GROMACS .gro file of C-alpha atoms in nm:
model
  244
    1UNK     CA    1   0.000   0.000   0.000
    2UNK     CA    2   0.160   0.352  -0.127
    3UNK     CA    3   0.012   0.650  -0.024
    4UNK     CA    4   0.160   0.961  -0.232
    5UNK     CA    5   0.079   1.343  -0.155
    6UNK     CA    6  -0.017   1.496  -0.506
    7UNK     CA    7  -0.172   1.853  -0.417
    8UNK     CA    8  -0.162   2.017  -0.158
    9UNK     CA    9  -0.012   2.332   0.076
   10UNK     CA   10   0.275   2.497   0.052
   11UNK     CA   11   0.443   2.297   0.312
   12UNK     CA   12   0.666   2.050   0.114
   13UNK     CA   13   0.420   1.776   0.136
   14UNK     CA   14   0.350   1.702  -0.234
   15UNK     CA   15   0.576   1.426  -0.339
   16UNK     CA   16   0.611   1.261  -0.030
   17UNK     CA   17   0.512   0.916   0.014
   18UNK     CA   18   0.391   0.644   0.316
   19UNK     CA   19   0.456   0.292   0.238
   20UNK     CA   20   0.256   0.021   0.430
   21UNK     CA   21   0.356  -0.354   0.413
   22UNK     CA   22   0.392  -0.670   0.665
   23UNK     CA   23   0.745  -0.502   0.774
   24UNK     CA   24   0.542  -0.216   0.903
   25UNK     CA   25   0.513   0.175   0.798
   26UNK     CA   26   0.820   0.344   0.573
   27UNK     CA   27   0.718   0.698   0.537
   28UNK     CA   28   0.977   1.030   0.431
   29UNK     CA   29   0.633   1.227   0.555
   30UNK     CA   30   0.750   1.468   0.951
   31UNK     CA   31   0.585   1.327   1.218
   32UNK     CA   32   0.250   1.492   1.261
   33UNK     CA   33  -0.131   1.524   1.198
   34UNK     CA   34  -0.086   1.495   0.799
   35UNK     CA   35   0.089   1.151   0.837
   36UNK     CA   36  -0.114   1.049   1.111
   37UNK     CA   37  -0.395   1.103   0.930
   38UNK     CA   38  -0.263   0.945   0.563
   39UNK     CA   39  -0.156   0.614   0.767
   40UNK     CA   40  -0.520   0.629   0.871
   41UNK     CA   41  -0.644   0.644   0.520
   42UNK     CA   42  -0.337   0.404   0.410
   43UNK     CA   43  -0.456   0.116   0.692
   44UNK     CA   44  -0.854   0.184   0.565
   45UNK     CA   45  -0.777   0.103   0.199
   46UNK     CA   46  -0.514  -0.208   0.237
   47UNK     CA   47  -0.817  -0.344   0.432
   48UNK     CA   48  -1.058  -0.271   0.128
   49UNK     CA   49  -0.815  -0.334  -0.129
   50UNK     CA   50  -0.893  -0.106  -0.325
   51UNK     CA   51  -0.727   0.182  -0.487
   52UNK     CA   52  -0.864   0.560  -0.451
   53UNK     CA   53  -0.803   0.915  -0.412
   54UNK     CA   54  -0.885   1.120  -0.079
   55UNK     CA   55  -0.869   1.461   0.017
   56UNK     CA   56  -0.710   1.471   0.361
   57UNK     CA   57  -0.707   1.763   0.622
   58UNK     CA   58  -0.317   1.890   0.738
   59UNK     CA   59  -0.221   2.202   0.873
   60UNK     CA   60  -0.095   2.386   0.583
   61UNK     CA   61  -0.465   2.297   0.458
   62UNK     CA   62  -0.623   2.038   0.230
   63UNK     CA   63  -0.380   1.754   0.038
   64UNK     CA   64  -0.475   1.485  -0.197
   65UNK     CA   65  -0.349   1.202  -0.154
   66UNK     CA   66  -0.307   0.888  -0.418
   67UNK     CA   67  -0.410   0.539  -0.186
   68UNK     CA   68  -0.275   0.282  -0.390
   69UNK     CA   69  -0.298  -0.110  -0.316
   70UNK     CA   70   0.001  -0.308  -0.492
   71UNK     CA   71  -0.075  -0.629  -0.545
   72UNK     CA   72   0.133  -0.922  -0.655
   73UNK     CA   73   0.075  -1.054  -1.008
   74UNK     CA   74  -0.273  -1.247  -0.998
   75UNK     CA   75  -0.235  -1.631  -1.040
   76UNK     CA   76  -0.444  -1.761  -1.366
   77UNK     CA   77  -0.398  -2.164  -1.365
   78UNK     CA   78  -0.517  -2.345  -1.710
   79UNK     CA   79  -0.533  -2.682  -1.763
   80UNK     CA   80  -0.504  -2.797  -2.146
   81UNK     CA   81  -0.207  -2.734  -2.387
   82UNK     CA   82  -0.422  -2.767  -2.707
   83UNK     CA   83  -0.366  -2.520  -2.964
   84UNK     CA   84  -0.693  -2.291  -2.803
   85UNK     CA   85  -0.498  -2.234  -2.480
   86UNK     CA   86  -0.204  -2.063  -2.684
   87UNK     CA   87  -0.388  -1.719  -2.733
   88UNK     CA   88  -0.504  -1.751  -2.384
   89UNK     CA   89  -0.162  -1.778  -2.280
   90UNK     CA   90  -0.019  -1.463  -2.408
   91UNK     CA   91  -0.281  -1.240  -2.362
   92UNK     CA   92  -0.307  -1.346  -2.014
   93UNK     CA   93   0.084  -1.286  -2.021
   94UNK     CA   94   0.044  -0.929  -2.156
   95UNK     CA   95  -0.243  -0.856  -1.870
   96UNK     CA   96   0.011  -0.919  -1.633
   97UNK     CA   97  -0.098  -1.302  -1.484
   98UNK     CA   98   0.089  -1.527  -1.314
   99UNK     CA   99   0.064  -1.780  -1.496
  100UNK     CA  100   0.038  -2.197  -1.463
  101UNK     CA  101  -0.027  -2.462  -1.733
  102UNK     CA  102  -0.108  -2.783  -1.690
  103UNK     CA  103  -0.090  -3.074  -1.902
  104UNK     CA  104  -0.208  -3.441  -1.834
  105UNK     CA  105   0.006  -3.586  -2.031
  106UNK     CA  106   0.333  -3.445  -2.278
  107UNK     CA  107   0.120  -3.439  -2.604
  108UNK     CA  108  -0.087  -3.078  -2.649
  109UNK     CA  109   0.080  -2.782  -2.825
  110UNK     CA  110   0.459  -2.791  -2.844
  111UNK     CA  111   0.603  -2.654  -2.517
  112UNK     CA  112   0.737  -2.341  -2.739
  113UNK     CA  113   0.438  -2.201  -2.760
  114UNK     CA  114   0.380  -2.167  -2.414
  115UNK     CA  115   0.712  -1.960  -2.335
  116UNK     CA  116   0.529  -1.699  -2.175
  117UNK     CA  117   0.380  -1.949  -1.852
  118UNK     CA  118   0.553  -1.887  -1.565
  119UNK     CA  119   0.531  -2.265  -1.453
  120UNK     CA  120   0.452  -2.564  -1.698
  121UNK     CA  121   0.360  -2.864  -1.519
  122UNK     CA  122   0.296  -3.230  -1.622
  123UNK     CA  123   0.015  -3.397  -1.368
  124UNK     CA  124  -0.277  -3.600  -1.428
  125UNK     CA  125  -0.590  -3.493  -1.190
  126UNK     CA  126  -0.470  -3.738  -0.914
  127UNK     CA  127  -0.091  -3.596  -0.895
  128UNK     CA  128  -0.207  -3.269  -0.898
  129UNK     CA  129  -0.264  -3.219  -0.571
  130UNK     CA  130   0.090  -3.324  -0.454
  131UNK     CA  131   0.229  -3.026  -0.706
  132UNK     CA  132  -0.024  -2.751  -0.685
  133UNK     CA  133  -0.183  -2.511  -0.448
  134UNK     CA  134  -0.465  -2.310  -0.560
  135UNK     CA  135  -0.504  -1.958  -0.370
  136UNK     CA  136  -0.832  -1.821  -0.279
  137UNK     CA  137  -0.716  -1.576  -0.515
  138UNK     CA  138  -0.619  -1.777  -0.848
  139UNK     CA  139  -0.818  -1.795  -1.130
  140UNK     CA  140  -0.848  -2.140  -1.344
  141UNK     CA  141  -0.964  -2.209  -1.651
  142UNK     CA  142  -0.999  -2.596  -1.783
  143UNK     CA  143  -0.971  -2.668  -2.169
  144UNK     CA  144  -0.826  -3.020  -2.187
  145UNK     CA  145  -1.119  -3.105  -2.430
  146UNK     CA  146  -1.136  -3.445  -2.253
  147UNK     CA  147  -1.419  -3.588  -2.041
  148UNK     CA  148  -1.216  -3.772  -1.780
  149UNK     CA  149  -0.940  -3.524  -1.713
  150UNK     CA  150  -1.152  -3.198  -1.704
  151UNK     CA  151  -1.374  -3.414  -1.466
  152UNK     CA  152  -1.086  -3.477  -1.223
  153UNK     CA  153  -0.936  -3.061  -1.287
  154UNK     CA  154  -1.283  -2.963  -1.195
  155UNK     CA  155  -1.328  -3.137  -0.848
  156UNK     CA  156  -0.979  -3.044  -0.772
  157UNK     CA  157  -1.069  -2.709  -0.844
  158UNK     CA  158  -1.373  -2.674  -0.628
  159UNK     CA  159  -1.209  -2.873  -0.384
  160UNK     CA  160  -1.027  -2.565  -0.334
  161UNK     CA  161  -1.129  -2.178  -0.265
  162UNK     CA  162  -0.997  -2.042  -0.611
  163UNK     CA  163  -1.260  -1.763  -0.689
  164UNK     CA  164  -1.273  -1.823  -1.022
  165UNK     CA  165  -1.355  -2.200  -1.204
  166UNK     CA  166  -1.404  -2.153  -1.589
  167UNK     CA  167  -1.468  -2.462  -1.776
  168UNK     CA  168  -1.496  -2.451  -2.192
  169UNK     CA  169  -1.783  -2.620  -2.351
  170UNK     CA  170  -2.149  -2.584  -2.350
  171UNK     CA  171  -2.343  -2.613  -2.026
  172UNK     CA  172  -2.482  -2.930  -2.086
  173UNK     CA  173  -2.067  -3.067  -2.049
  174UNK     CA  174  -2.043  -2.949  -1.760
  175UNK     CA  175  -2.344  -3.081  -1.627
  176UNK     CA  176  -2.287  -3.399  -1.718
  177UNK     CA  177  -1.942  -3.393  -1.539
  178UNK     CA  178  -2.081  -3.258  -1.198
  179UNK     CA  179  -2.349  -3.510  -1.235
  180UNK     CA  180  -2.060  -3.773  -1.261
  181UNK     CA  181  -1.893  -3.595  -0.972
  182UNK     CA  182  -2.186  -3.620  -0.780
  183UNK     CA  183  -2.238  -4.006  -0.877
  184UNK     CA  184  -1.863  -4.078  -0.723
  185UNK     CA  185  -1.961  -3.862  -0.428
  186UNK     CA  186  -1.825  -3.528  -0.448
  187UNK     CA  187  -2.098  -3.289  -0.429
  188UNK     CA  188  -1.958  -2.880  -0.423
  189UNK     CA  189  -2.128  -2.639  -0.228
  190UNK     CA  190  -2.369  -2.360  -0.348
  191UNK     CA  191  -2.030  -2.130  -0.245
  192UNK     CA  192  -1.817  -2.368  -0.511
  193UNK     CA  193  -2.095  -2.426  -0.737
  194UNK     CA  194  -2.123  -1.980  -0.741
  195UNK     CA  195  -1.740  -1.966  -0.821
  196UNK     CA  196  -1.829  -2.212  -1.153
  197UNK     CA  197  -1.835  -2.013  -1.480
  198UNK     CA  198  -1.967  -2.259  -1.741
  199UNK     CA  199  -2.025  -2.142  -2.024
  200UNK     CA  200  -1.697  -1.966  -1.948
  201UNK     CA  201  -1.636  -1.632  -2.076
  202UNK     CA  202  -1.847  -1.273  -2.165
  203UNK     CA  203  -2.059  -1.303  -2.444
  204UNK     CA  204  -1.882  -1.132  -2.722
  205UNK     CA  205  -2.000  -1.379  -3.012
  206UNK     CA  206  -1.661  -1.509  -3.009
  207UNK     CA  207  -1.559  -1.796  -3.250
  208UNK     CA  208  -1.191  -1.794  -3.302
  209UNK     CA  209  -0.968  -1.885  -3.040
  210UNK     CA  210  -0.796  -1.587  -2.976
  211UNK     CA  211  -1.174  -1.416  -2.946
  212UNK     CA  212  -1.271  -1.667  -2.712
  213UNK     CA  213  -0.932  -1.618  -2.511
  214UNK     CA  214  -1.038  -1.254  -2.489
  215UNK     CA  215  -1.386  -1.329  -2.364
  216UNK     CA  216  -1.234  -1.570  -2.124
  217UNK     CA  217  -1.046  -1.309  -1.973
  218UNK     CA  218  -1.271  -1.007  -1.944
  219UNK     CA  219  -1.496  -1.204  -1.726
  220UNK     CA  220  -1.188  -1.283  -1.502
  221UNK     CA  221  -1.099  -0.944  -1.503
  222UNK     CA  222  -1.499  -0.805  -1.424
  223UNK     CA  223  -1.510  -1.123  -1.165
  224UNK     CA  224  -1.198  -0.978  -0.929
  225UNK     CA  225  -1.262  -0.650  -0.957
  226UNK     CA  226  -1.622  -0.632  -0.876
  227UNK     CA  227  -1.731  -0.514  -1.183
  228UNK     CA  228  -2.068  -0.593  -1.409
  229UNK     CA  229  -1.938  -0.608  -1.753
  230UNK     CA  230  -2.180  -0.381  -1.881
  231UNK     CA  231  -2.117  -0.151  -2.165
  232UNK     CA  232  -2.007   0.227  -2.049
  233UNK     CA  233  -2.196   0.393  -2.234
  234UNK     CA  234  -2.497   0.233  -2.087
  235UNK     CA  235  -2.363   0.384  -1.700
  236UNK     CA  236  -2.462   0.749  -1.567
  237UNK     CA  237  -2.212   0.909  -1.443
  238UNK     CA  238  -1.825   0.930  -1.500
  239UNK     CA  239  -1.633   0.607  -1.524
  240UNK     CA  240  -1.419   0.613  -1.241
  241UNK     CA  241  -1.523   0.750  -0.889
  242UNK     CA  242  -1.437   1.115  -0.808
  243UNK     CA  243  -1.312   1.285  -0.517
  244UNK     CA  244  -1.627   1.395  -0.270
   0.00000   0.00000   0.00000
């Protein structure tokens, strides 16, 4: 969390910065009200997570302040190497993922492709567990375009508390495999069963792979931020929030 002065009096404050992490509080901000009271706001938004401005009171008057969360690179897990999770791949690379691809076996796309994963791993849906943790953070998408293994991916996904399950293929798929879940006795919760996107993605009318990666990842970026996907022109108001 960095909180950075940006306007303000005539005191020297603009500039200055407060840094909030697990070591503690780093600030080059004098002892006072005004840092006092931007470690206030600083402690307010790490605990919301969420990045804004505010307009602070100090003694040389009013100061705006930048509150802004830093986050380490979001974790986007796929499993599937066929040719559909290449585009996937690198855009998710260029949005800044961390990013983990599975394979069940060493067939799929050649491993060239894929030189923008962070981690490439080789585990059928029983090893998995034994070789990956998924965060209640992570995002994972399963595209192996085969019954059995996106049947074992998906329990080991809601086995977890990953926010985000997107399975490709129509909804009828994926009923079929929780239905098969179900008949071997795993039965998620309405909280997993909420965190299932199936049909995964926005509908964009997307047919090509690298259109479909793109849907794919709009709805992971609308589902972590809070947002509703909706077209801006269709909201009142200006896009982003302004200061009060």
């Amino acid at each position: 969390m960095i909180a950075t002065v940006f306007r303000g009096g005539p005191d020297g404050s603009v500039g200055r910065r407060l840094l909030l992490d697990a070591d503690g509080v780093r600030s080059d901000l004098p002892p006072g009200p005004l840092r006092d009271a931007v470690h206030a706001a600083a402690a307010a938004v790490a605990r919301e997570a969420k990045t804004r401005a505010e307009r602070i009171e100090g003694a040389a008057g009013v100061h705006e302040v930048l509150l802004e969360v830093i986050q380490p690179p979001r974790s986007l897990v796929i499993f599937g190497t066929g040719q559909d999770a290449v585009p996937l791949v690198r855009l998710a690379a260029a949005l800044g993922f961390h990013l983990t691809v599975v394979s069940n076996t060493s067939g799929g796309a050649p491993a060239e492709l894929f030189q923008e994963a962070n981690v490439r791993l080789t585990a059928s849906p029983r090893a998995i567990r034994e070789k990956l943790r998924l965060e209640p953070d992570s995002a994972v998408v399963i595209m192996t375009h085969n019954l059995g293994h996106d049947r074992g991916y998906l329990q080991f996904a809601l086995e977890s508390e990953c926010a985000y399950v997107g399975i490709l293929g129509p909804r009828a798929r994926t009923e079929r495999l929780l239905s098969e879940l179900a008949e071997g006795g795993f039965q998620p919760t309405p909280a997993r069963r909420a965190a299932l996107y199936s049909p995964v993605g926005l509908h964009l009318g997307a047919e090509q792979p690298e259109e479909i990666a793109l849907s794919i990842l709009a709805e992971v970026e609308a589902r972590f931020r809070g947002a509703d996907a909706q077209s801006l022109r269709l909201r009142p108001g200006p896009i982003h929030p302004r200061l009060p």
